[in-house]
mmCIF file of C-alpha atoms in Angstrom:
data_model
loop_
_atom_site.group_PDB
_atom_site.id
_atom_site.type_symbol
_atom_site.label_atom_id
_atom_site.label_comp_id
_atom_site.label_asym_id
_atom_site.label_seq_id
_atom_site.Cartn_x
_atom_site.Cartn_y
_atom_site.Cartn_z
ATOM 1 C CA MET A 163 -0.022 -0.054 0.067
ATOM 2 C CA VAL A 164 1.032 3.513 -0.735
ATOM 3 C CA GLU A 165 2.090 5.848 2.097
ATOM 4 C CA THR A 166 -0.052 9.009 2.462
ATOM 5 C CA GLN A 167 2.562 11.383 1.440
ATOM 6 C CA ASP A 168 3.416 9.151 -1.616
ATOM 7 C CA ALA A 169 -0.345 9.054 -2.304
ATOM 8 C CA GLU A 170 -0.849 12.781 -2.349
ATOM 9 C CA ARG A 171 2.164 13.100 -4.647
ATOM 10 C CA ILE A 172 0.612 10.529 -7.035
ATOM 11 C CA GLU A 173 -2.762 12.129 -7.030
ATOM 12 C CA ARG A 174 -1.010 15.670 -7.905
ATOM 13 C CA ILE A 175 0.859 13.827 -10.767
ATOM 14 C CA ALA A 176 -2.547 12.254 -11.934
ATOM 15 C CA ARG A 177 -4.099 15.532 -12.081
ATOM 16 C CA GLU A 178 -1.350 17.243 -14.067
ATOM 17 C CA VAL A 179 -1.229 14.203 -16.396
ATOM 18 C CA VAL A 180 -4.829 14.524 -17.247
ATOM 19 C CA ASP A 181 -4.596 18.379 -17.653
ATOM 20 C CA ALA A 182 -1.410 18.088 -19.834
ATOM 21 C CA SER A 183 -3.115 15.533 -21.990
ATOM 22 C CA ILE A 184 -6.351 17.539 -22.571
ATOM 23 C CA LYS A 185 -4.205 20.799 -23.244
ATOM 24 C CA VAL A 186 -1.929 18.645 -25.912
ATOM 25 C CA HIS A 187 -5.227 17.211 -27.459
ATOM 26 C CA LYS A 188 -6.873 20.636 -27.658
ATOM 27 C CA ALA A 189 -3.869 22.108 -29.329
ATOM 28 C CA LEU A 190 -2.774 19.305 -31.644
ATOM 29 C CA GLY A 191 -5.973 17.400 -32.069
ATOM 30 C CA PRO A 192 -6.210 13.680 -33.137
ATOM 31 C CA GLY A 193 -4.556 11.647 -35.747
ATOM 32 C CA LEU A 194 -0.914 12.291 -35.193
ATOM 33 C CA LEU A 195 1.699 9.667 -34.623
ATOM 34 C CA GLU A 196 2.133 8.353 -31.041
ATOM 35 C CA SER A 197 5.885 9.610 -30.974
ATOM 36 C CA VAL A 198 4.565 13.215 -31.438
ATOM 37 C CA TYR A 199 2.141 12.907 -28.502
ATOM 38 C CA VAL A 200 4.890 11.213 -26.293
ATOM 39 C CA ARG A 201 7.485 14.134 -26.956
ATOM 40 C CA VAL A 202 5.053 16.885 -26.424
ATOM 41 C CA LEU A 203 3.582 15.517 -23.329
ATOM 42 C CA ALA A 204 7.060 14.678 -21.844
ATOM 43 C CA ARG A 205 7.967 18.286 -22.516
ATOM 44 C CA GLU A 206 4.713 19.595 -21.209
ATOM 45 C CA LEU A 207 5.230 17.791 -18.086
ATOM 46 C CA GLU A 208 8.796 18.620 -17.714
ATOM 47 C CA HIS A 209 7.801 22.265 -17.962
ATOM 48 C CA ARG A 210 5.435 21.657 -15.041
ATOM 49 C CA GLY A 211 8.362 20.506 -12.895
ATOM 50 C CA PHE A 212 8.145 16.615 -13.244
ATOM 51 C CA GLY A 213 10.997 14.176 -13.907
ATOM 52 C CA VAL A 214 10.093 12.231 -17.050
ATOM 53 C CA HIS A 215 11.611 9.367 -18.549
ATOM 54 C CA ARG A 216 10.794 8.353 -22.215
ATOM 55 C CA GLU A 217 11.068 4.873 -23.298
ATOM 56 C CA TYR A 218 11.773 3.540 -19.856
ATOM 57 C CA PRO A 219 12.889 0.023 -19.844
ATOM 58 C CA VAL A 220 10.858 -2.620 -18.002
ATOM 59 C CA GLY A 221 12.824 -5.776 -17.050
ATOM 60 C CA VAL A 222 11.416 -9.019 -16.376
ATOM 61 C CA VAL A 223 12.677 -10.818 -13.183
ATOM 62 C CA TRP A 224 11.795 -14.406 -12.645
ATOM 63 C CA GLU A 225 12.894 -16.199 -9.530
ATOM 64 C CA GLY A 226 15.270 -13.555 -8.645
ATOM 65 C CA GLU A 227 17.061 -13.585 -12.007
ATOM 66 C CA ASP A 228 16.775 -10.496 -14.379
ATOM 67 C CA LEU A 229 15.783 -11.949 -17.680
ATOM 68 C CA GLY A 230 16.601 -8.463 -19.347
ATOM 69 C CA VAL A 231 14.594 -5.571 -20.767
ATOM 70 C CA GLY A 232 11.251 -7.085 -21.979
ATOM 71 C CA TYR A 233 9.303 -3.892 -22.763
ATOM 72 C CA ARG A 234 9.455 -0.103 -22.655
ATOM 73 C CA VAL A 235 7.014 2.216 -20.931
ATOM 74 C CA ASP A 236 6.291 5.336 -23.158
ATOM 75 C CA LEU A 237 6.471 7.769 -20.253
ATOM 76 C CA LEU A 238 7.410 7.369 -16.521
ATOM 77 C CA VAL A 239 6.584 10.470 -14.485
ATOM 78 C CA ASP A 240 8.558 10.956 -11.177
ATOM 79 C CA GLU A 241 9.250 7.356 -11.121
ATOM 80 C CA LEU A 242 5.676 6.867 -9.871
ATOM 81 C CA VAL A 243 3.265 6.946 -12.672
ATOM 82 C CA VAL A 244 3.291 5.008 -15.958
ATOM 83 C CA MET A 245 1.836 6.652 -19.193
ATOM 84 C CA GLU A 246 1.122 4.558 -22.119
ATOM 85 C CA ILE A 247 0.302 6.731 -25.280
ATOM 86 C CA LYS A 248 -1.962 5.573 -28.128
ATOM 87 C CA SER A 249 -3.054 7.148 -31.254
ATOM 88 C CA ALA A 250 -5.192 4.390 -32.942
ATOM 89 C CA GLU A 251 -8.387 2.759 -32.518
ATOM 90 C CA GLY A 252 -7.805 -0.715 -30.808
ATOM 91 C CA ASN A 253 -8.750 -2.706 -27.986
ATOM 92 C CA PRO A 254 -8.807 -0.476 -24.852
ATOM 93 C CA LYS A 255 -9.056 -3.435 -22.600
ATOM 94 C CA ALA A 256 -5.733 -4.861 -23.945
ATOM 95 C CA TYR A 257 -3.982 -1.284 -23.576
ATOM 96 C CA ALA A 258 -5.290 -1.307 -19.869
ATOM 97 C CA LYS A 259 -4.026 -4.959 -19.324
ATOM 98 C CA GLN A 260 -0.553 -3.846 -20.868
ATOM 99 C CA ALA A 261 -0.410 -0.932 -18.423
ATOM 100 C CA LEU A 262 -1.389 -3.123 -15.473
ATOM 101 C CA THR A 263 1.430 -5.430 -16.502
ATOM 102 C CA TYR A 264 3.915 -2.653 -16.509
ATOM 103 C CA LEU A 265 2.728 -1.583 -13.194
ATOM 104 C CA ARG A 266 3.340 -5.065 -11.590
ATOM 105 C CA LEU A 267 6.659 -5.411 -13.107
ATOM 106 C CA LEU A 268 7.675 -2.055 -11.906
ATOM 107 C CA LYS A 269 5.995 -2.355 -8.514
ATOM 108 C CA LEU A 270 4.196 0.934 -9.238
ATOM 109 C CA PRO A 271 0.672 1.964 -8.097
ATOM 110 C CA LEU A 272 -0.763 4.106 -11.163
ATOM 111 C CA ALA A 273 -0.741 4.186 -14.885
ATOM 112 C CA PHE A 274 -2.666 6.004 -17.492
ATOM 113 C CA VAL A 275 -3.506 4.904 -21.037
ATOM 114 C CA LEU A 276 -3.999 8.014 -22.994
ATOM 115 C CA ASN A 277 -5.320 7.421 -26.547
ATOM 116 C CA PHE A 278 -5.274 10.505 -28.695
ATOM 117 C CA SER A 279 -7.495 9.063 -31.379
ATOM 118 C CA HIS A 280 -10.741 10.238 -29.952
ATOM 119 C CA ALA A 281 -12.577 13.456 -30.770
ATOM 120 C CA LEU A 282 -12.477 14.376 -27.033
ATOM 121 C CA MET A 283 -9.565 13.658 -24.996
ATOM 122 C CA LYS A 284 -11.689 12.848 -21.880
ATOM 123 C CA ASP A 285 -12.987 9.782 -23.869
ATOM 124 C CA GLY A 286 -9.424 8.601 -24.431
ATOM 125 C CA ILE A 287 -8.200 8.642 -20.830
ATOM 126 C CA GLU A 288 -8.103 5.407 -18.737
ATOM 127 C CA ARG A 289 -6.720 5.344 -15.353
ATOM 128 C CA VAL A 290 -5.236 1.850 -14.245
ATOM 129 C CA ALA A 291 -4.509 0.996 -10.750
ATOM 130 C CA ASN A 292 -2.339 -1.811 -9.174
ATOM 131 C CA ASN A 293 -3.638 -2.435 -5.682
ATOM 132 C CA TYR A 294 -3.884 1.445 -5.187
ATOM 133 C CA PHE A 295 -6.278 2.773 -2.621
ATOM 134 C CA GLY A 296 -8.480 -0.308 -3.345
ATOM 135 C CA GLY A 297 -8.402 0.542 -7.133
ATOM 136 C CA LYS A 298 -9.079 -1.852 -9.860
#
């Protein structure tokens, strides 16, 4: 379970992620490549004072042995919140499962799947929790 101080920090990051995503979507609209949204969102969150890692490696450890980098997270904010960026129609449940897997591998509490293909960004935001405040 997340400590209260960390929980407050995570919720602050969550609010800023949603706000930044809406701002970027309003300015750029849907239909660009995912890589464009990743770069712009990273820059926006950095300007808001957050530490942002792009293409953060996610290793797989099995029975104490690191099997190497298996995946990469689009954005990792303040080493607490995962962001997976999408810009295509697809299976939202699969995207959420992918984000949850990243959370489990990284032992982190919260992720967002942000799909910029929607006409309204609010329809493309999915919050994914990993045993976080009784979340899903």
